[in-house]
XYZ file of C-alpha atoms in Angstrom:
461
model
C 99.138 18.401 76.994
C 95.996 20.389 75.780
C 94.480 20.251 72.486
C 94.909 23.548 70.242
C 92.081 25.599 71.080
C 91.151 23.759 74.199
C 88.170 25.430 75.646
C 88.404 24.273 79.093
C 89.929 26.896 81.526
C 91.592 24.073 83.561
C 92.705 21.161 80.847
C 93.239 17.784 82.690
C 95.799 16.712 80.194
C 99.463 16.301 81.652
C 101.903 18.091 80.716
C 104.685 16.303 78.994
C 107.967 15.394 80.808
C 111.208 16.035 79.787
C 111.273 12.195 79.953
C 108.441 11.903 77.898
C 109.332 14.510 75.010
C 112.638 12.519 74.702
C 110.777 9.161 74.519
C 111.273 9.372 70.419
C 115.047 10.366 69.545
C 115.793 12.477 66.805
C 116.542 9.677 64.094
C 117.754 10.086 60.942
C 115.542 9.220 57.867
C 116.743 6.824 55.305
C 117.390 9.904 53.186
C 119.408 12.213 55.472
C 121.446 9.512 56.143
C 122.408 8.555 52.842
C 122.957 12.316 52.017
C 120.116 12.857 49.477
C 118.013 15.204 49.252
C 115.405 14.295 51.308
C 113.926 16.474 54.044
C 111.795 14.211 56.376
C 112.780 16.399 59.443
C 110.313 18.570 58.701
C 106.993 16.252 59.007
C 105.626 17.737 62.233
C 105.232 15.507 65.671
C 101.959 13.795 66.568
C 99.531 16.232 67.834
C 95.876 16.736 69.181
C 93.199 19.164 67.772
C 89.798 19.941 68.830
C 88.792 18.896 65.804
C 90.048 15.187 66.488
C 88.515 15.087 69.646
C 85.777 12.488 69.920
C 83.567 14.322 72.798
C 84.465 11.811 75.529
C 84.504 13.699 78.365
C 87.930 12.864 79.076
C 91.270 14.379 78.236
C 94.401 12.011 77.078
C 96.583 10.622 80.010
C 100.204 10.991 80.517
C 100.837 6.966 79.180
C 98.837 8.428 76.454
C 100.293 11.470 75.476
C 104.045 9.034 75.560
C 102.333 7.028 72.996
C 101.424 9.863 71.355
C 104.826 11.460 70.970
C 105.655 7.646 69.328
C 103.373 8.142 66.643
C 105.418 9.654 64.127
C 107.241 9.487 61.226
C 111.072 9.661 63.435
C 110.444 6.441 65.218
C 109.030 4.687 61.678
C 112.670 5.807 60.243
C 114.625 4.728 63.163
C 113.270 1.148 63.363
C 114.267 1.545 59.500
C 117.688 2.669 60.579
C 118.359 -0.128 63.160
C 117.798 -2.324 60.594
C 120.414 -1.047 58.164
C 122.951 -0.863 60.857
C 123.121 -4.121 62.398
C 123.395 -7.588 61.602
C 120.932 -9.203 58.890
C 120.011 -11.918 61.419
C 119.098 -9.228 64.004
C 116.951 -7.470 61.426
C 113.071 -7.225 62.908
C 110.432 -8.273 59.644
C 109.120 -4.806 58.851
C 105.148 -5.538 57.647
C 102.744 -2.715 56.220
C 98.766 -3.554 55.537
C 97.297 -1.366 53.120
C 93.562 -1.007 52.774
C 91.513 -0.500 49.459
C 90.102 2.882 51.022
C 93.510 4.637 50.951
C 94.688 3.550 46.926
C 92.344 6.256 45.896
C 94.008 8.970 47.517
C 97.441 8.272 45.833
C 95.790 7.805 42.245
C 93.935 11.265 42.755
C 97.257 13.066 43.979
C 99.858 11.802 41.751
C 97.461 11.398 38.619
C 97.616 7.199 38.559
C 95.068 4.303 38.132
C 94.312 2.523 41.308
C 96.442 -0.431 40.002
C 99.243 1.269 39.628
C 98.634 3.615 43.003
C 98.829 -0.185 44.294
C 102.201 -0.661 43.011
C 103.911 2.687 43.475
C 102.834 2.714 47.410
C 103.788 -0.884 47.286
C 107.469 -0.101 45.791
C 107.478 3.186 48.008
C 107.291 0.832 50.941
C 109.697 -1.839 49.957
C 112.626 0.897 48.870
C 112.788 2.127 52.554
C 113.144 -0.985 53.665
C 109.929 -2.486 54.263
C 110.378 -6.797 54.107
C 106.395 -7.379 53.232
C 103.286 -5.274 51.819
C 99.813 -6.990 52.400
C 96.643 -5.559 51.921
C 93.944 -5.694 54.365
C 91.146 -6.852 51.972
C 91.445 -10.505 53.470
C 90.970 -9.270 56.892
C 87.758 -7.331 55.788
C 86.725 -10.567 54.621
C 87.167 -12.107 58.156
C 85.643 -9.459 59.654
C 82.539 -9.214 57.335
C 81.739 -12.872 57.581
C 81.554 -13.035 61.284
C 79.296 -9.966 61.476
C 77.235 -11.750 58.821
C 76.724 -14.745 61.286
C 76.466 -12.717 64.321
C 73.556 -10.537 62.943
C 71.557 -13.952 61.545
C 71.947 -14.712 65.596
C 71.092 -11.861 67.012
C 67.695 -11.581 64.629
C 67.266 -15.039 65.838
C 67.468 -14.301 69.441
C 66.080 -11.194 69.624
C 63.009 -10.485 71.678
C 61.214 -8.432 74.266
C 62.924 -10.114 77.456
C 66.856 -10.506 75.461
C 67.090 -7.308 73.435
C 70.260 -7.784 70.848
C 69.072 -5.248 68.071
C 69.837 -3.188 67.233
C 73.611 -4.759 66.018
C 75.814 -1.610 65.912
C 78.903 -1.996 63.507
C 82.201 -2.716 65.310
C 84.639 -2.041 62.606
C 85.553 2.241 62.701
C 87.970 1.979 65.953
C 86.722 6.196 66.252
C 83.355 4.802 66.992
C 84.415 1.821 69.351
C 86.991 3.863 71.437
C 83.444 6.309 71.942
C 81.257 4.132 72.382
C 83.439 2.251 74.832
C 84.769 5.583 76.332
C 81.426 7.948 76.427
C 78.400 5.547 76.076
C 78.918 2.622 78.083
C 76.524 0.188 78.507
C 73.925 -0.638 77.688
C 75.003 0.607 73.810
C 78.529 -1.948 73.773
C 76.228 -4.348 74.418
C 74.975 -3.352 70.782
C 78.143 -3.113 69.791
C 79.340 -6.393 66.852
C 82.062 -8.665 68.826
C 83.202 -9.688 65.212
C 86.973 -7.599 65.571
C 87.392 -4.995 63.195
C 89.469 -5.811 59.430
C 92.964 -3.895 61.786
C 92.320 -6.281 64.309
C 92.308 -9.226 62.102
C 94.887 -8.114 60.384
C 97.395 -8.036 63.480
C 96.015 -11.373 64.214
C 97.088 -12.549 60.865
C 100.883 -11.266 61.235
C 101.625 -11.736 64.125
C 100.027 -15.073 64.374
C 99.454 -17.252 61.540
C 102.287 -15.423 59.193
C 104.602 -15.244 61.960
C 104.229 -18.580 62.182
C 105.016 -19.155 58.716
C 108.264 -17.147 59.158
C 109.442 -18.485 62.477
C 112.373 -20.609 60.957
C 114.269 -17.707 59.184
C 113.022 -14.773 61.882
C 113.285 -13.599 65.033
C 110.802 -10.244 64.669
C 107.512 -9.438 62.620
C 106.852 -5.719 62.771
C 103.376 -5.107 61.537
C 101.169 -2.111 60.512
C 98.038 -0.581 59.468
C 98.137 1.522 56.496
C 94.328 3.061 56.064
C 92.266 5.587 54.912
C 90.626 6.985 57.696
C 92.504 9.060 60.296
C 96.089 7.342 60.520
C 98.075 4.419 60.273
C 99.702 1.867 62.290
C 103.379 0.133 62.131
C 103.613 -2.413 65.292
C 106.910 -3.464 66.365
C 106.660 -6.765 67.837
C 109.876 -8.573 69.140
C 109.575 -12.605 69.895
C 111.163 -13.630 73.485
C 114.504 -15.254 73.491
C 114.800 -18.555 73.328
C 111.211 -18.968 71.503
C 110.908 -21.476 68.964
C 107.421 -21.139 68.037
C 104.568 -18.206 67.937
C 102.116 -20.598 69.378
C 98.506 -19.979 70.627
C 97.494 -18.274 72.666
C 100.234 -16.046 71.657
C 103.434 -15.773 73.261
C 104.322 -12.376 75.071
C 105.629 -9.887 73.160
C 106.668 -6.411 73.206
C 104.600 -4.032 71.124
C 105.556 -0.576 69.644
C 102.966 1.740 67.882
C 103.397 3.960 65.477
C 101.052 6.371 63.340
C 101.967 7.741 59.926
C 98.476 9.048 58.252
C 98.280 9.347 54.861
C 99.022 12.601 54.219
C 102.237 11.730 55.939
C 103.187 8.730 53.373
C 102.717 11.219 50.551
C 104.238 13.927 51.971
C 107.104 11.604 52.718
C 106.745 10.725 49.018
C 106.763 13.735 47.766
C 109.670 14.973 50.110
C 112.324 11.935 49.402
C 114.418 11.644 46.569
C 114.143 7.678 46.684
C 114.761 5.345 43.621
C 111.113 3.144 43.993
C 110.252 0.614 41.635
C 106.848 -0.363 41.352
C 106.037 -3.444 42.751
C 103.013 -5.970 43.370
C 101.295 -6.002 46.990
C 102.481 -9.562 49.023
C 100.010 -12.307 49.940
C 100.426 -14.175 52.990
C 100.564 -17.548 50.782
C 103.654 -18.242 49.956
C 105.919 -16.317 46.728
C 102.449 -15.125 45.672
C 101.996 -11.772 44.274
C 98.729 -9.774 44.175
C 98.304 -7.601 40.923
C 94.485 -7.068 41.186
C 92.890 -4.013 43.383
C 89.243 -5.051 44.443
C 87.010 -3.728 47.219
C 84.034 -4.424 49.090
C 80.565 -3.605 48.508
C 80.563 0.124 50.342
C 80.060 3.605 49.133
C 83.301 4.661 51.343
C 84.035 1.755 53.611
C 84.154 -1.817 54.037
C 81.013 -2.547 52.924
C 79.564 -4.471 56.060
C 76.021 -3.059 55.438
C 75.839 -4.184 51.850
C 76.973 -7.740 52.381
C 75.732 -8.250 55.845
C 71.849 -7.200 54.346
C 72.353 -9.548 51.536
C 73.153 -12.270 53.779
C 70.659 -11.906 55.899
C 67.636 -11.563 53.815
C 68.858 -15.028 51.881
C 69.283 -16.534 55.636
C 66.495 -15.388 57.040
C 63.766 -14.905 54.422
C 65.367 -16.395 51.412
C 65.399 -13.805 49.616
C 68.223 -13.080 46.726
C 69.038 -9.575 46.572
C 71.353 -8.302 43.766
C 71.230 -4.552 44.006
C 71.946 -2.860 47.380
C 69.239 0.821 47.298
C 70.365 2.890 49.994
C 67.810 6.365 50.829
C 69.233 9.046 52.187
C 67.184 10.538 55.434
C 68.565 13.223 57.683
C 71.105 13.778 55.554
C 73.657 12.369 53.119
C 75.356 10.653 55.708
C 72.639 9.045 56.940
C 70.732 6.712 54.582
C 68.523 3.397 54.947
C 68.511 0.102 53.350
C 64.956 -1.996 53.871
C 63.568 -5.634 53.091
C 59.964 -6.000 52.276
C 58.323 -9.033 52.231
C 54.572 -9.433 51.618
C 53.843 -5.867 52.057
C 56.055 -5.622 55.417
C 59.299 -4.616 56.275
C 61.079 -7.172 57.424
C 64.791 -5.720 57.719
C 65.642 -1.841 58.431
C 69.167 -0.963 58.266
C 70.781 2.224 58.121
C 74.185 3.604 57.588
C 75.592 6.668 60.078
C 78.222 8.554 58.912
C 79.841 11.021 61.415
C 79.415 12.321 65.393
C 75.986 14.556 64.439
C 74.351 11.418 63.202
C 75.511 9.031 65.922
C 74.684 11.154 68.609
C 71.104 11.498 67.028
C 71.446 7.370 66.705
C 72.393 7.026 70.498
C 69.903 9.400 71.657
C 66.778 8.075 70.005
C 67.987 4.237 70.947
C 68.214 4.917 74.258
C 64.428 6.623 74.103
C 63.599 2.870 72.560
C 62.813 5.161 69.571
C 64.929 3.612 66.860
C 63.394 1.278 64.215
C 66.791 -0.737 62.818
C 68.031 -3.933 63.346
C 71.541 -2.774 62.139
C 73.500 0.350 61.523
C 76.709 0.700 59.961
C 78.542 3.388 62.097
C 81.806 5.178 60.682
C 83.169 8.105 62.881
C 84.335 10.362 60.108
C 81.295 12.213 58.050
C 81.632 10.944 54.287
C 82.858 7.475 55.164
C 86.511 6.606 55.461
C 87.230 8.167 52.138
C 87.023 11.243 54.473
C 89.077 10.315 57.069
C 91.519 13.098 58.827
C 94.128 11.260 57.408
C 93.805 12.244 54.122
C 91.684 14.876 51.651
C 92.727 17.416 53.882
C 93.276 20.990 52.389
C 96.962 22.367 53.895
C 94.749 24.624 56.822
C 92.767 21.451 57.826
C 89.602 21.584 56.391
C 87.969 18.725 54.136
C 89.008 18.862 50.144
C 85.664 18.278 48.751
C 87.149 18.425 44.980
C 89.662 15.957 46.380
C 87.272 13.507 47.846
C 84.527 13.797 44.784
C 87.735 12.892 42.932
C 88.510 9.907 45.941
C 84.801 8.895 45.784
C 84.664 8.182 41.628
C 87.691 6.460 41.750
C 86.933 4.095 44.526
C 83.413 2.928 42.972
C 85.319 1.641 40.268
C 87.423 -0.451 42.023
C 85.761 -4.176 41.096
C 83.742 -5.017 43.910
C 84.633 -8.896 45.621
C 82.067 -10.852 47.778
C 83.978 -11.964 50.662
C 82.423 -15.722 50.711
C 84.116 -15.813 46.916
C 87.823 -16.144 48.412
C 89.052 -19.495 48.512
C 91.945 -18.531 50.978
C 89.753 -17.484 53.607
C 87.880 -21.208 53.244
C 91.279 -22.368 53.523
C 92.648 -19.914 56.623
C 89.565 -20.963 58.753
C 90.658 -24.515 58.247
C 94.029 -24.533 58.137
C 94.887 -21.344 61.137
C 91.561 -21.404 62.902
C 90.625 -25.071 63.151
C 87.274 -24.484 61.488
C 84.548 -22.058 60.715
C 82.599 -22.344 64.093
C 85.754 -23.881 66.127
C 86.550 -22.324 70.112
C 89.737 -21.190 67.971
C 87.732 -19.183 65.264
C 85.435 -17.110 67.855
C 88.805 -16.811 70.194
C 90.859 -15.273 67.669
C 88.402 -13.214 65.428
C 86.244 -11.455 68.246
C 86.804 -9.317 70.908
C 85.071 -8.027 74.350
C 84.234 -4.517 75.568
C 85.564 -2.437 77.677
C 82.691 0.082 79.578
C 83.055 3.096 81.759
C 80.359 4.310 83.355
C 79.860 7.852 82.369
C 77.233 10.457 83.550
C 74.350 11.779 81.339
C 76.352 14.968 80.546
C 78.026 13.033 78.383
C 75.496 12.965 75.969
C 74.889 16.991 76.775
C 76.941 17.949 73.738
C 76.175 20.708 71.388
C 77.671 19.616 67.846
């Protein structure tokens, strides 16, 4: 399968199977088979552009490319359909995560405040059929707080002989798959082993809140909904016979699908649907959350932001309020210092796109790179400006769109993650403690490194 525009003269892409192409039947939508007016057959199937491609040096595999033809609106619609056509207690939990980063999108496009952006993609979600609608601020929070202590650790630690710094941020999964798939060690080993807010957020479903639903269900399907370049329903089915989702977790088939979200408002915009608005789930019980709040970041999580504050009150006790970021290079590159008696005592820096984190890679591996942290986000502008969304119809960025995006998001209310009293309570009651075996087990990860040749690094952007 080769990207539009490949420029190779010999592509080492497969080419699909007629197995393959039929991996995703031709499902009705909710719509079509209800007879309204719908007309979700025309969202087009997962594909590749040049434009996606993250300069790896390595085209997508067969097992890849089936995945890929998986990713699609069809296969969301059909695990819809099942549902409606068999037997309640056969239904599979259908669960959607939606990030902060995305709400600003949907109150740009259809003219609404964030709050009620909230509730109309909530109410979108539950009148297809969708059982649950989190949001993924509480696995930011996870993720944030263990890069916090990981970075005080590293700062610690660091020296001549055990170099840890810089700590690279592990949270954009564009930036991890390269860095994994192009760079290779020694830069993983900069890499932050604190999983990224997705990651938690599966770890949340399909552990501690399938837990909680064990007794009335035999499926949890869970899913990503985000800002950046797509989103993610998992289908995960519980063996036969299980009582329990215990830990480690039991083994479990796993279906992926992407939707991006252009594709949820297209879908929107498409259907002929009766929604009524409705309040984002918590995992806590009948709870209902009304309130849209973000972290402290321009366009993304916010890891810089809190992770600097944290560490100059940990390390120099130092109390810093306001966050002054100085743009360098370029926009999407901008620094964030600590002085203390006249010296700088923390450097950090925020790279936005593939220009500025090949310039990153290149000067680090030179031993020419001053920070002792970088946020790193694939997508130039943050992941406001993720392919998935403020996309003019020919491809290209919307930059009205994303100004638009941009003001709207910095007036979400911003929400320090060591404020939330459920997290306290989730690393207690799900994780056995803040520093337990359980805690590092569940909410890091390892990396994966291939060994790649220096060509790789060879690229003209």
């Amino acid at each position: 399968m080769k990207c539009e525009h490949c420029t190779r003269k010999e592509c080492s892409k497969k080419t699909k199977t007629d197995d393959q192409e039929n991996v995703s039947a031709d499902a009705p939508s909710p719509a079509q088979e209800n007879g309204e007016k719908g007309e979700f057959h025309k969202l087009a199937d997962a594909r590749i552009f040049l434009s996606d491609c993250l300069a790896c040096d390595s085209c997508v595999t067969a097992e890849e490319g089936v995945q890929l033809s998986q990713q699609n609106a069809k296969d969301f619609f059909r695990v819809l359909n099942l549902n409606k056509k068999c037997d309640t207690s056969k239904h599979k939990v259908l669960v959607v995560s939606v990030c902060p980063q995305s709400l600003p999108y949907f109150a740009a496009k259809f003219n609404l405040s964030v709050t009620d952006a909230s509730r109309r993609v909530c109410g979108f979600f539950r009148s297809l059929g969708v059982h649950y609608v989190f949001d993924t601020r509480i696995a930011a929070d996870f993720s944030i707080l263990e890069s916090q202590k990981e970075f005080v650790r590293r700062y610690r630690q660091h020296s001549e002989e055990e170099r840890t710094l810089p700590m690279l941020t592990s949270a954009c999964p564009g930036w991890v798959r390269y860095a994994e798939r192009v760079l290779g060690r020694p830069i993983t080993a900069h890499l932050c082993t604190a999983k990224s807010p997705q990651q938690v957020m599966g770890s949340l479903v399909k552990d501690y809140f399938a837990r909680q639903q064990m007794d009335s269900t035999p499926a949890v399907c869970d899913g990503d909904f985000i800002g950046g370049r797509s989103s993610r329903v998992t289908n995960v089915k519980f063996p036969a016979g299980e009582e329990k989702f215990l830990w480690p977790p039991v083994s479990f088939q796993c279906l992926l699908l992407h939707l991006s979200v252009g594709e949820i408002a297209q879908i929107m915009e498409q259907g002929d649907l009766s929604v009524k608005d409705a309040a984002v789930d918590t995992l806590f019980g009948d709870l209902k959350e009304d309130k849209v709040t973000r972290h402290d970041g321009a366009s993304s999580d916010g890891h810089l932001a809190h992770i600097f504050r944290h560490a100059a009150k940990e390390l120099f006790n130092e109390d810093v309020e306001e966050v002054t970021y100085r743009a360098l290079r370029n926009k999407d590159f901008q620094e964030v210092t600590l002085e203390k008696n006249g010296e700088v005592v923390l450097r950090f820096a925020a790279a936005y796109g593939f220009r500025n984190i090949q310039n990153m890679i290149l000067k680090l591996k030179k031993g020419k790179f001053p920070y002792h942290f970088v946020e790193v986000l694939a997508c130039a502008g943050g992941c406001l400006n993720g392919r998935g969304q403020a996309q003019t119809p020919d491809g290209h960025a919307d930059k009205a769109l994303l100004r638009q995006m941009e003001g709207i998001y910095a007036d979400i209310p911003v929400r320090r993650p060591e404020s939330s009293a459920h997290v306290q309570e989730l690393y207690q009651e799900w994780l056995e403690g803040i520093n337990s075996p359980k805690a590092r087990e569940v909410l890091h990860t390892t990396y994966q490194s291939q060994e790649r040749g220096a060509h790789s690094l060879d690229i003209k952007w």
